[in-house]
mmCIF file of C-alpha atoms and ligand atoms in Angstrom:
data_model
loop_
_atom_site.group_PDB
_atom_site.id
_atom_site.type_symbol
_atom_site.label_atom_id
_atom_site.label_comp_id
_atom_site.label_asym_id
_atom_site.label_seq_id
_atom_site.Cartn_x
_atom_site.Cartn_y
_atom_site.Cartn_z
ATOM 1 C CA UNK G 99 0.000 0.000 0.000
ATOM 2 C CA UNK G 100 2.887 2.687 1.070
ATOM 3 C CA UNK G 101 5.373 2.697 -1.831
ATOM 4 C CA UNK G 102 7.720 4.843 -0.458
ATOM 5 C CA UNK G 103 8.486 6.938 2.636
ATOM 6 C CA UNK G 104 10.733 10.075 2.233
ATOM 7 C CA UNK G 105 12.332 11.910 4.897
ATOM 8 C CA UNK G 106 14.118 15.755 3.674
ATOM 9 C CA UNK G 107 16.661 18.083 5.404
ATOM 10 C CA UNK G 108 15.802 21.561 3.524
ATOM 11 C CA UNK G 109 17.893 24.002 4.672
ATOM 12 C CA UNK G 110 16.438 27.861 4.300
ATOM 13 C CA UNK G 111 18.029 31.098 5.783
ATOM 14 C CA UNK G 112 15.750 33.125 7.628
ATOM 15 C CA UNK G 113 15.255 36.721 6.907
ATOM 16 C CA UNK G 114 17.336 38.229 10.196
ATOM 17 C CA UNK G 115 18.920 36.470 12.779
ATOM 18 C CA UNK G 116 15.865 34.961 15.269
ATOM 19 C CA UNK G 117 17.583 35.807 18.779
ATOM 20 C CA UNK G 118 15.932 33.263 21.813
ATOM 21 C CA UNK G 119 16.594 32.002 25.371
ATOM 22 C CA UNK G 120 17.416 28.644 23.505
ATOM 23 C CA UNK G 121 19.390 29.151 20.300
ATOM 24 C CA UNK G 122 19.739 32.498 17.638
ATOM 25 C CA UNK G 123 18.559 30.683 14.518
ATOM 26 C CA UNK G 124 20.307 32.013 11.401
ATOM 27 C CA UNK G 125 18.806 29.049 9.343
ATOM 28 C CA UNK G 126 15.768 26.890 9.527
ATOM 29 C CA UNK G 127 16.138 22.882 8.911
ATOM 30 C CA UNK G 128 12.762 22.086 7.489
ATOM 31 C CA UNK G 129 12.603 18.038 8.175
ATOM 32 C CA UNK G 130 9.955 16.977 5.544
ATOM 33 C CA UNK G 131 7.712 13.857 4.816
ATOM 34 C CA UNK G 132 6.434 12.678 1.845
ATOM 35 C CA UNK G 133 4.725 9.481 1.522
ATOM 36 C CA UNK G 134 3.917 8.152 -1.484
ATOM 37 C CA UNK G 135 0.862 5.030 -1.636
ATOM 38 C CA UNK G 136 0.630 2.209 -4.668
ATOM 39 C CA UNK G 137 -2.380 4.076 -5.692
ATOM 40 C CA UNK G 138 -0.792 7.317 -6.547
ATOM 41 C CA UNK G 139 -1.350 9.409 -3.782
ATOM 42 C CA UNK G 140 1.164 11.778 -2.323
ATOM 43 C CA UNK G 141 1.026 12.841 1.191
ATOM 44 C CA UNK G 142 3.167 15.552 2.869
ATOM 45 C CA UNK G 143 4.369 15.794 6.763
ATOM 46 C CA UNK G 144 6.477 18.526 9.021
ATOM 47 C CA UNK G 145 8.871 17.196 11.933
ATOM 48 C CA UNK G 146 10.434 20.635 12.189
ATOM 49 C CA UNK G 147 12.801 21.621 15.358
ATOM 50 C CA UNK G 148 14.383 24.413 16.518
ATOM 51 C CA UNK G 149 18.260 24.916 17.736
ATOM 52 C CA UNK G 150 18.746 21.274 16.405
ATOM 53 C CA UNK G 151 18.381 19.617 20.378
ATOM 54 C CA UNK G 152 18.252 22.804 22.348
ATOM 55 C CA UNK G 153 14.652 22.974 22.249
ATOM 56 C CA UNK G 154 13.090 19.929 22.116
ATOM 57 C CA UNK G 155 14.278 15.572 22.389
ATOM 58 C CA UNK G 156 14.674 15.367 18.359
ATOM 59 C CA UNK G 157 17.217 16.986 16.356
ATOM 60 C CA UNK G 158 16.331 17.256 12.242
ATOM 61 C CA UNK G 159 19.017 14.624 11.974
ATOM 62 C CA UNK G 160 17.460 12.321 14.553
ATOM 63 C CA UNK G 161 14.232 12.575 13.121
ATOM 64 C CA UNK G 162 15.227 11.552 9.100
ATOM 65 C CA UNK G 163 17.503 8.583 10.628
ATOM 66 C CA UNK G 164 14.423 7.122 13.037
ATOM 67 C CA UNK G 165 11.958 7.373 9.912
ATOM 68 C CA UNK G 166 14.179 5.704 7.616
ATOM 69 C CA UNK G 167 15.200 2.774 10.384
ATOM 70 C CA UNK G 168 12.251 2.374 12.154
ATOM 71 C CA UNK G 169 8.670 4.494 10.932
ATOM 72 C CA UNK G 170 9.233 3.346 7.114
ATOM 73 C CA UNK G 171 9.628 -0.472 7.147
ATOM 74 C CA UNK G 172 7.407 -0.919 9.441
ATOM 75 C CA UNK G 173 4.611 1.036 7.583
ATOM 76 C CA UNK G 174 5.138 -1.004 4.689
ATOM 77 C CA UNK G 175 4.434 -3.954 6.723
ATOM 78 C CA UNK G 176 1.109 -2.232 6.952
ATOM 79 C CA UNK G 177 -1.788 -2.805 4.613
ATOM 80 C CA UNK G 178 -5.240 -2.839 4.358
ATOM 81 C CA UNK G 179 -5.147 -0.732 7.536
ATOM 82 C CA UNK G 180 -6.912 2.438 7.887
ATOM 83 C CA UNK G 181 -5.163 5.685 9.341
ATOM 84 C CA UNK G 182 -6.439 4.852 13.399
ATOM 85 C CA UNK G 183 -5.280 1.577 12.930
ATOM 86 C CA UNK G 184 -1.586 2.644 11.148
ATOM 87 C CA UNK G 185 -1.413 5.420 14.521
ATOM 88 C CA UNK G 186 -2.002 2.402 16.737
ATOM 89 C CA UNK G 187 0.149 -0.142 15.160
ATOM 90 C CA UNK G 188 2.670 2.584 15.004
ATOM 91 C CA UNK G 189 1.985 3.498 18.799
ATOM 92 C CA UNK G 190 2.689 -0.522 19.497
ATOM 93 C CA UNK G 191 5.856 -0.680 18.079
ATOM 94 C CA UNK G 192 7.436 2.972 18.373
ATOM 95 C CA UNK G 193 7.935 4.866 21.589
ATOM 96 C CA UNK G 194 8.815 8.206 22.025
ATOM 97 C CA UNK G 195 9.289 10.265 18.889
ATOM 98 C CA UNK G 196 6.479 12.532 18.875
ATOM 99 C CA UNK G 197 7.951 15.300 16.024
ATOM 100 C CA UNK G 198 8.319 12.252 13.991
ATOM 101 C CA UNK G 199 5.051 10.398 15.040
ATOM 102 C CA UNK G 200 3.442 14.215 13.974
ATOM 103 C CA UNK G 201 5.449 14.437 10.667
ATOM 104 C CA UNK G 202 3.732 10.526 9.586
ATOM 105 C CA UNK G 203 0.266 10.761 10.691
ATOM 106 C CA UNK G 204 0.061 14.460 8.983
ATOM 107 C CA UNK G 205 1.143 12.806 5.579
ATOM 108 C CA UNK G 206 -1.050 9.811 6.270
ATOM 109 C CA UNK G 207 -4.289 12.427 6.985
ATOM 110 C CA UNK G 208 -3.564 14.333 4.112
ATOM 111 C CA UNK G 209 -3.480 10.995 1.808
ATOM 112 C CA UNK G 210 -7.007 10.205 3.329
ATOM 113 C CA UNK G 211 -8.767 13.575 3.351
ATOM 114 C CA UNK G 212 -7.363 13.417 -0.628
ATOM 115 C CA UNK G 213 -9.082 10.156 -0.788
ATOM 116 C CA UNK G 214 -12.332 11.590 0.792
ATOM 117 C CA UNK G 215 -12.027 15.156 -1.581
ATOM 118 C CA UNK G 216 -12.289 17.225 2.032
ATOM 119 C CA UNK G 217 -9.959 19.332 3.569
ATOM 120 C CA UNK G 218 -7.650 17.965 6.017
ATOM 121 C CA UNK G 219 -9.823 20.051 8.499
ATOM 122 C CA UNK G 220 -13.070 17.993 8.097
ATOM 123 C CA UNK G 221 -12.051 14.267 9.285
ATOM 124 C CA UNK G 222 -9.932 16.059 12.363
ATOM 125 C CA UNK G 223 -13.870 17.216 12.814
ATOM 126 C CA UNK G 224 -14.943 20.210 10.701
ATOM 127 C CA UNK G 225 -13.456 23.945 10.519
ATOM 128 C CA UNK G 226 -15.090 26.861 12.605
ATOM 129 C CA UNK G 227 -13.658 29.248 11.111
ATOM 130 C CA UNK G 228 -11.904 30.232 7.728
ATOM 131 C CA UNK G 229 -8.706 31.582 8.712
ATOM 132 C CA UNK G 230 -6.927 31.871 12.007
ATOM 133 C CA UNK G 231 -5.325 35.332 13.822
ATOM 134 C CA UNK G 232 -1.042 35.150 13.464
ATOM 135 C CA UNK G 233 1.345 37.180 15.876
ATOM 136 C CA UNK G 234 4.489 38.016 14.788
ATOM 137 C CA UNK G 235 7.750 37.568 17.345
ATOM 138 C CA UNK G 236 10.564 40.322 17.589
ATOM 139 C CA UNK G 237 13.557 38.836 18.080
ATOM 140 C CA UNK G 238 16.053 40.614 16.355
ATOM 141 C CA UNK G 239 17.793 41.234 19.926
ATOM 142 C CA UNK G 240 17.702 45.193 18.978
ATOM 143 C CA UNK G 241 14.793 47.155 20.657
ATOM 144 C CA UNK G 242 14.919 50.177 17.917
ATOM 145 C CA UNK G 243 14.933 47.173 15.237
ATOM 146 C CA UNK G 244 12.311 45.300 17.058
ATOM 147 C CA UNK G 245 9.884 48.962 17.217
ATOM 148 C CA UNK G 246 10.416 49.641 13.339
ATOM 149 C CA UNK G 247 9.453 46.070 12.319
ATOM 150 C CA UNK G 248 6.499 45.761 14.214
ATOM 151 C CA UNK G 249 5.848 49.340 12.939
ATOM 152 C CA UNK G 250 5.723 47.723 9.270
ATOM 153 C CA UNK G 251 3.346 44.923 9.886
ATOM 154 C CA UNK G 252 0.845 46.923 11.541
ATOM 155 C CA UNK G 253 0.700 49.431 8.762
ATOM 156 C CA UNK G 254 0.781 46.151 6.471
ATOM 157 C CA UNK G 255 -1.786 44.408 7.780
ATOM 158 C CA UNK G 256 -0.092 41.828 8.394
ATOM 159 C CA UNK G 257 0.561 41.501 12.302
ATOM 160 C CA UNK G 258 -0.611 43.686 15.446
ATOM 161 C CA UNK G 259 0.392 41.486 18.182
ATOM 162 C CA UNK G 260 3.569 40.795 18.923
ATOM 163 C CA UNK G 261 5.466 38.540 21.287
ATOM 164 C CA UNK G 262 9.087 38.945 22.461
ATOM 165 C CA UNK G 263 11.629 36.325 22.632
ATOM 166 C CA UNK G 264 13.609 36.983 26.163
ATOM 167 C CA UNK G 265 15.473 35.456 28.568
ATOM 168 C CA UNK G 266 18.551 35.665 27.854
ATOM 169 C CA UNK G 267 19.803 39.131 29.341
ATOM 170 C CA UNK G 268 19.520 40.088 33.208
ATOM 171 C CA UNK G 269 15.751 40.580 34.160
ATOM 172 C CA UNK G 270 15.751 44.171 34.323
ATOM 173 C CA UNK G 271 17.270 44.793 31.064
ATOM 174 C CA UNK G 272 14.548 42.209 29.278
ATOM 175 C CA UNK G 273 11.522 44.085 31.065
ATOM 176 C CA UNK G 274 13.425 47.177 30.058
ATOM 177 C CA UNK G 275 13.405 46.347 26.405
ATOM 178 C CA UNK G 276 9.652 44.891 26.393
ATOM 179 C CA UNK G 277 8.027 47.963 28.492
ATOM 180 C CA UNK G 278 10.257 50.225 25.704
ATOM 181 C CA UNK G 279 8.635 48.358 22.705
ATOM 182 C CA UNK G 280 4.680 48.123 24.702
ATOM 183 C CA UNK G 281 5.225 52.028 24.933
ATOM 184 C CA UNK G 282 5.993 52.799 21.377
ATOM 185 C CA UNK G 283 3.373 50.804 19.966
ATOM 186 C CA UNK G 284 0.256 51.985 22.418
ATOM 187 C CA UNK G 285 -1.862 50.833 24.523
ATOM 188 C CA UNK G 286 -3.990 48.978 21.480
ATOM 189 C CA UNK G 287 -0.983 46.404 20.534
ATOM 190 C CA UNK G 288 -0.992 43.466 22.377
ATOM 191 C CA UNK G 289 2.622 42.719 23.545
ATOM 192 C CA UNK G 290 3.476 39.136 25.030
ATOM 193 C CA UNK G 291 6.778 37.658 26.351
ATOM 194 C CA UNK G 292 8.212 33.762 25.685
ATOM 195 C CA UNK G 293 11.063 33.608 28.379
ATOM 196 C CA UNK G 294 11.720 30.178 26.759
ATOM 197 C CA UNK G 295 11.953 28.342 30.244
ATOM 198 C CA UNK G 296 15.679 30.718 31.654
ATOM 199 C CA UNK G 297 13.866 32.103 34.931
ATOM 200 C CA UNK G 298 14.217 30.633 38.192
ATOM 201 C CA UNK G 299 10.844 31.483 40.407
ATOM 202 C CA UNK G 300 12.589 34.474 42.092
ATOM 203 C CA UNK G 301 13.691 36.158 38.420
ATOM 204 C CA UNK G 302 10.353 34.950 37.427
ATOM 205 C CA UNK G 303 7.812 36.797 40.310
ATOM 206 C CA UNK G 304 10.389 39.654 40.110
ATOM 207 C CA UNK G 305 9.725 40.061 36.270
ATOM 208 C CA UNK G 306 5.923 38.761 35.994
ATOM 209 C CA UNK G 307 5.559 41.174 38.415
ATOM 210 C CA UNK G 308 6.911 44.498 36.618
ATOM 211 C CA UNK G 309 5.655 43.048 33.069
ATOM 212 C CA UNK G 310 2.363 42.833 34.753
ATOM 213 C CA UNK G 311 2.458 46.383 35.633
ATOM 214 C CA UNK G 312 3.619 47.442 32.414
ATOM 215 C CA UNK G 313 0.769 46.172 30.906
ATOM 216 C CA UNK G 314 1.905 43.177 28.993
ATOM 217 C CA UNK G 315 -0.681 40.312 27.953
ATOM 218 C CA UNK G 316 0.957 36.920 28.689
ATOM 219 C CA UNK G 317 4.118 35.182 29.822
ATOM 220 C CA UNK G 318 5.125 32.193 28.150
ATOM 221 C CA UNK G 319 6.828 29.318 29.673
ATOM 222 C CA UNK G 320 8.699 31.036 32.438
ATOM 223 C CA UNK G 321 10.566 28.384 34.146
ATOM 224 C CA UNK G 322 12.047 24.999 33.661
ATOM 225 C CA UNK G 323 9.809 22.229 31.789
ATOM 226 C CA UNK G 324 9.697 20.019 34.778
ATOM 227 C CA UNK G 325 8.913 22.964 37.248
ATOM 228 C CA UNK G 326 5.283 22.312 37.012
ATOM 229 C CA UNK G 327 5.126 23.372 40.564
ATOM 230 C CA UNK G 328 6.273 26.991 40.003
ATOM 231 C CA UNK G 329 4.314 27.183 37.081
ATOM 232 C CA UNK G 330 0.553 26.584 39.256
ATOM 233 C CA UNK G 331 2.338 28.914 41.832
ATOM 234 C CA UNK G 332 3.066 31.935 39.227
ATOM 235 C CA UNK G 333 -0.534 31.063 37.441
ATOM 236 C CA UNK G 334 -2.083 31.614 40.886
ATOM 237 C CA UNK G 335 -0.127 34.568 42.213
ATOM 238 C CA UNK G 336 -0.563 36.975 39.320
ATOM 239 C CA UNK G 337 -3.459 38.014 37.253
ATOM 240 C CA UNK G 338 -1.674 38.035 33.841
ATOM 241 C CA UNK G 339 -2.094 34.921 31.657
ATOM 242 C CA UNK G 340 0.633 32.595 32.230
ATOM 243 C CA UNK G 341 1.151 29.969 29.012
ATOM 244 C CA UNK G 342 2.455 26.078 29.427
ATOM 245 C CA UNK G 343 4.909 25.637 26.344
ATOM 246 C CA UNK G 344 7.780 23.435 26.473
ATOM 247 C CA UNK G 345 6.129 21.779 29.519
ATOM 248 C CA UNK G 346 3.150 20.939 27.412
ATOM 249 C CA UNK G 347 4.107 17.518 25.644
ATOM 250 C CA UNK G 348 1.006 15.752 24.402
ATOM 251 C CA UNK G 349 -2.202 14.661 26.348
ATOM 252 C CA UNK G 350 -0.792 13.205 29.174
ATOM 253 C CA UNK G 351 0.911 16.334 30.043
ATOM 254 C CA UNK G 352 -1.976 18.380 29.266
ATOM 255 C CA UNK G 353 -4.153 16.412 31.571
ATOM 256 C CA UNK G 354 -1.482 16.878 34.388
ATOM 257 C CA UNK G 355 -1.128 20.495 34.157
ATOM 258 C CA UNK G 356 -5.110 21.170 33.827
ATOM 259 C CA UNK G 357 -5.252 18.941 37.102
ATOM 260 C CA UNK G 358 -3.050 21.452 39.081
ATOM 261 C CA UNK G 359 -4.442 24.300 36.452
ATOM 262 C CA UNK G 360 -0.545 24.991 36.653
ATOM 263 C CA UNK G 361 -1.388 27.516 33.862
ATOM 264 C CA UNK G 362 -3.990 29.549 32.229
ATOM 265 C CA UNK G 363 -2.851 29.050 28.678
ATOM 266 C CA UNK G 364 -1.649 25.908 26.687
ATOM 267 C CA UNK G 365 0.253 26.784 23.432
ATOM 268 C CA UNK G 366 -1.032 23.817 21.540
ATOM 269 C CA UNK G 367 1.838 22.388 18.893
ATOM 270 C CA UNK G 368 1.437 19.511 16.969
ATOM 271 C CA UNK G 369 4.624 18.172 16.725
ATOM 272 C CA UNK G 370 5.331 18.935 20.788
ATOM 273 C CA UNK G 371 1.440 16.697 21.152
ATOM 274 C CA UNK G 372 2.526 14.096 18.774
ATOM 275 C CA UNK G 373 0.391 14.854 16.028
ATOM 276 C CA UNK G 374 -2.935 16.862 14.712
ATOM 277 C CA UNK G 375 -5.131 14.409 16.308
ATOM 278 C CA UNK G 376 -3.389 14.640 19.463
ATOM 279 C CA UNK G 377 -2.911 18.433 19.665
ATOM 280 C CA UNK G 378 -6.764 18.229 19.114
ATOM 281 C CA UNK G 379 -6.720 16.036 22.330
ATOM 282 C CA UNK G 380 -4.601 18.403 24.298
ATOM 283 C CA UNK G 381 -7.542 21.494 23.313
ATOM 284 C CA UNK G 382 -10.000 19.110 24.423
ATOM 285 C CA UNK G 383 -8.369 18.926 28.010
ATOM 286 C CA UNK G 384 -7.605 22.511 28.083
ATOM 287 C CA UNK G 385 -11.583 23.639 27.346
ATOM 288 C CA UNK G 386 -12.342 21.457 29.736
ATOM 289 C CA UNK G 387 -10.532 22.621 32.518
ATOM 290 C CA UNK G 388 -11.238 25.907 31.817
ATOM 291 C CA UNK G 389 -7.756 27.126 30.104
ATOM 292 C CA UNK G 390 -8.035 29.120 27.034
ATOM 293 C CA UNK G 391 -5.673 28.333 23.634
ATOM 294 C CA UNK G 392 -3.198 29.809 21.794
ATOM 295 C CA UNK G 393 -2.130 27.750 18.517
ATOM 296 C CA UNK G 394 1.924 27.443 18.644
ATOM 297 C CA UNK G 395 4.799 26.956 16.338
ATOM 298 C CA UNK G 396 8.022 25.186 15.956
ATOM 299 C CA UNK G 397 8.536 27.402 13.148
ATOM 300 C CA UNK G 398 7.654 25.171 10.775
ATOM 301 C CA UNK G 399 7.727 25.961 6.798
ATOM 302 C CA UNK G 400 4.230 25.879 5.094
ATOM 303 C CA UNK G 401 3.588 22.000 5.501
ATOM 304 C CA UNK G 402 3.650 22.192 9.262
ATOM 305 C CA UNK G 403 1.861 25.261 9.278
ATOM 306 C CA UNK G 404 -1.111 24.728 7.106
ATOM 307 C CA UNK G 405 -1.310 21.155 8.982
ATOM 308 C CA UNK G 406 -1.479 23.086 12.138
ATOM 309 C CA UNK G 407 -3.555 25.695 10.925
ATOM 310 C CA UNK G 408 -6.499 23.150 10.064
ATOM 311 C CA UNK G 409 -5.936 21.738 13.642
ATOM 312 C CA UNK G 410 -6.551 24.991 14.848
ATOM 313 C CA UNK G 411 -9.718 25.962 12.678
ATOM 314 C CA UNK G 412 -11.529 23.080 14.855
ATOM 315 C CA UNK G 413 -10.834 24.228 17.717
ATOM 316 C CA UNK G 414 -13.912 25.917 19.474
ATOM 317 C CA UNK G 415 -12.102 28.888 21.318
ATOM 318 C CA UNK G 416 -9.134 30.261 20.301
ATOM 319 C CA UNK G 417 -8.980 33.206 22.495
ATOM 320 C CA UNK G 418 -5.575 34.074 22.369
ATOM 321 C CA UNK G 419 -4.675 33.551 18.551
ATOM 322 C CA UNK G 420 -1.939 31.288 17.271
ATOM 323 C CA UNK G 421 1.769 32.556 15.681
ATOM 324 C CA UNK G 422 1.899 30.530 12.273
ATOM 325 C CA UNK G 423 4.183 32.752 10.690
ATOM 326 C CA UNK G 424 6.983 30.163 10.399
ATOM 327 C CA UNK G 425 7.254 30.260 6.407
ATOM 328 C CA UNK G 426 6.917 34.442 6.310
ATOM 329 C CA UNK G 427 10.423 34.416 8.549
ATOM 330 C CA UNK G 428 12.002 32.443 5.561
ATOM 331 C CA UNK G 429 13.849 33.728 2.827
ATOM 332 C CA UNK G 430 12.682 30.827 0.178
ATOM 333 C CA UNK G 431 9.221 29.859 -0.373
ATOM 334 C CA UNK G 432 8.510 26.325 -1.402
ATOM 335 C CA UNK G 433 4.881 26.397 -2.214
ATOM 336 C CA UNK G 434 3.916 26.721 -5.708
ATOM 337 C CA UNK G 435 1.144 29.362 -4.823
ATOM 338 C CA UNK G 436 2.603 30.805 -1.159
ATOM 339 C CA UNK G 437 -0.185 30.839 1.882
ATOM 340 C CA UNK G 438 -2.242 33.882 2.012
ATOM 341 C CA UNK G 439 -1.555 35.939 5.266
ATOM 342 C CA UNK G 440 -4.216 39.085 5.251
ATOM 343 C CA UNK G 441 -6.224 41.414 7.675
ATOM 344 C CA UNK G 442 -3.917 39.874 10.127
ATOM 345 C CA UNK G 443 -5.061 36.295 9.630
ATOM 346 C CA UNK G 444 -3.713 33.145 7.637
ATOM 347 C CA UNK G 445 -6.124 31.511 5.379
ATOM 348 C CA UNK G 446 -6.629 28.212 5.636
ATOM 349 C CA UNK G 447 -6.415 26.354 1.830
ATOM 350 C CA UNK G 448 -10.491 24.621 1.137
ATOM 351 C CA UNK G 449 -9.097 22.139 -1.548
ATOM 352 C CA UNK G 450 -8.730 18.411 -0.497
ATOM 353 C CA UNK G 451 -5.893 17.309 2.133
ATOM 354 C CA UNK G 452 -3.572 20.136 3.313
ATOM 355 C CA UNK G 453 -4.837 21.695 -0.115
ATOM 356 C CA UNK G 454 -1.325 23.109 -0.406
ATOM 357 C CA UNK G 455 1.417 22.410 -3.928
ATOM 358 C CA UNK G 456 4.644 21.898 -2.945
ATOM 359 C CA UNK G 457 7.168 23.383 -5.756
ATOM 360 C CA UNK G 458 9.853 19.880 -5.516
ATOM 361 C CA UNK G 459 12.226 21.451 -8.178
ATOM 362 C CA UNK G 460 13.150 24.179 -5.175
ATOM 363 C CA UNK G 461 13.032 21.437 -2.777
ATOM 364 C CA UNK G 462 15.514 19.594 -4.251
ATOM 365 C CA UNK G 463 17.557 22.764 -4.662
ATOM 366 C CA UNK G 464 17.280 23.588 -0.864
ATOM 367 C CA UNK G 465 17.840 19.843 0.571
ATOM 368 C CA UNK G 466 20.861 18.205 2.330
ATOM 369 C CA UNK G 467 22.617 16.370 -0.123
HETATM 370 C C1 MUC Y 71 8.544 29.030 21.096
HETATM 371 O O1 MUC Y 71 9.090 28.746 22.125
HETATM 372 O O2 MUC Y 71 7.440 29.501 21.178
HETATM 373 C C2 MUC Y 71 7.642 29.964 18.359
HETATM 374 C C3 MUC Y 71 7.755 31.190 17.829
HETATM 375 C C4 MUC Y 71 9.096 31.555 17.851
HETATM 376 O O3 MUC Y 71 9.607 32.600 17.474
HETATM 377 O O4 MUC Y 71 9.800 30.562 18.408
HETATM 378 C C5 MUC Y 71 8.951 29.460 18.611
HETATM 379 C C6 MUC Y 71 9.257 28.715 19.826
HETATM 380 MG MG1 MG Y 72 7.427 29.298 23.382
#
């Protein structure tokens, strides 16, 4: 049934150096997945990672060697199976490897909702809406440079709310260089922060507390990804929305945090739940405990992007937006037609699977040899 099973490195500069707690990206590695059945379908996959391992437990590499060892034979072994059974049988056999786990059942949903002529949207349960809000995250490291881009996408129309990568300078000079940027853009823009997990509790109520003040929006993952505690303790001690992240790895995790309500947002990411069904699972706990959404990145190129952007289109609140803006902070597009990001929102394609065409001449231009 599966002819063939393709795993690609394509390397793509990005348009400025992207300056985080975890790694300053100069380049994305977009890890790609095609699968290809007997019957002449094509489906495409994202297992895309950031800082290689700095961010998450898969590097690009680790990802294209565990498909081709493990993920591929093994789905050839599987026929006459439909896609819940494939998950399961791939569940059975595979632990672990939940960017790569996303990347497979993606291209195996797209081959199906191909099959069926729907979107990928409708057999993950049906769109609400047409198009989903996108943030865009200053991160040049340069608060002038950070003022004058977000400048340009409001008058655009492309962006006007912003988060800020920090964590990596002392606490006063980060809330320094966020309450700088909140003032020049007025009290309309929303302004958030992702400390990307480098406070300890103490840096953490001492700059919650002046952000707070300042009138930021949300804090993203402030402290280490096991520190669960000190995230329910920062959730309850301030009024500002505090967002799970990196600590947010699936279900499982989701149901532990809502437990504890050890936050009061969950950045949903696919690849970070181990796949679109799954990230689907982890808004289900959220709405049910009472902990609104924001639809998250691993700045993924337009495969991961669109996938997650028909995850997100199901979802029934999505009160704080989501930041797919992964393939507008590359320099190379490689969709034939690129994804349309107006009035602030990304569109999400109504043609059958990810209803996206993937340009493979500039793939194989861009790919690790
Ligand atoms: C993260 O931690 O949120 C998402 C946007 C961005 O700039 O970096 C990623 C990772
Ligand atoms: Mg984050």
């Amino acid at each position: 049934m599966y002819k063939s099973v393709e795993t690609l490195l394509v390397q793509i500069p990005t348009i400025r150096p992207h300056k985080m707690a975890v790694a300053t990206m100069q380049t994305q590695t977009l890890v790609l997945v095609k699968i290809t059945t007997e019957d002449g379908y094509v489906g495409w996959g994202e297992a895309t990672t950031i800082g290689g391992l700095g961010y998450g437990e898969e590097s690009p590499e680790s990802v294209k060697v565990n498909i081709e060892t493990y993920f591929a034979p093994l789905l050839k072994t599987l026929s006459g199976l439909n896609v819940a059974q494939t998950l399961r049988a791939i569940k059975k056999n595979i632990n672990g490897n939940r960017f790569a786990k996303c990347a497979i059942q993606t291209a195996l949903l797209d081959i199906q909702a191909q099959r069926l002529n729907q979107p990928l949207s409708e057999i993950l349960g049906g769109h609400l809406r047409n198009s989903v809000p996108v943030l865009w995250v200053l991160a040049s490291g340069n608060t002038e440079k950070d003022i004058a881009e977000a400048q340009k996408m409001i008058a655009a129309k492309r962006h006007n709310i912003f988060k800020l990568k920090i964590g990596s300078r002392p606490v006063e000079q980060d809330v320094e260089h966020v309450l700088a940027i909140k003032q020049a853009l007025g009290k309309d823009i929303s302004i958030r922060v992702d400390v990307n997990r480098a406070w300890s509790e103490l840096d953490a109520i001492k700059g919650i507390q002046l952000l707070q003040d300042g009138g930021i929006d949300l804090i993203e993952q402030p402290c280490a990804i096991d520190n669960l505690d000190a995230m329910r303790r920062l959730t309850q001690r301030f009024d500002i929305a505090i967002m799970a992240d990196e600590s947010l790895m699936g279900p499982q995790s989701a149901y532990q945090i809502a437990r504890q309500h050890g936050s009061s947002v969950f950045a949903v990411k696919v690849a970070q739940s181990g796949g679109l069904i799954e990230g689907c699972e982890v808004a289900k706990v959220a709405q049910l405990a009472g902990i609104d959404l924001y639809g998250g990145t691993m700045l993924e190129g337009p495969v991961g992007t669109i996938a997650s952007a028909h995850a997100f289109s199901t979802f029934e609140s999505l009160a704080y937006g989501t930041e797919l803006f992964g393939p507008l902070l590359l320099t190379e597009d490689i969709l034939k037609t690129p994804l349309q990001y107006q009035n602030f929102e990304l569109e999400i394609p109504k043609g059958p699977g990810l209803g996206i065409e993937l340009d493979e001449n500039k793939i194989d231009n861009l790919r690790r040899q």
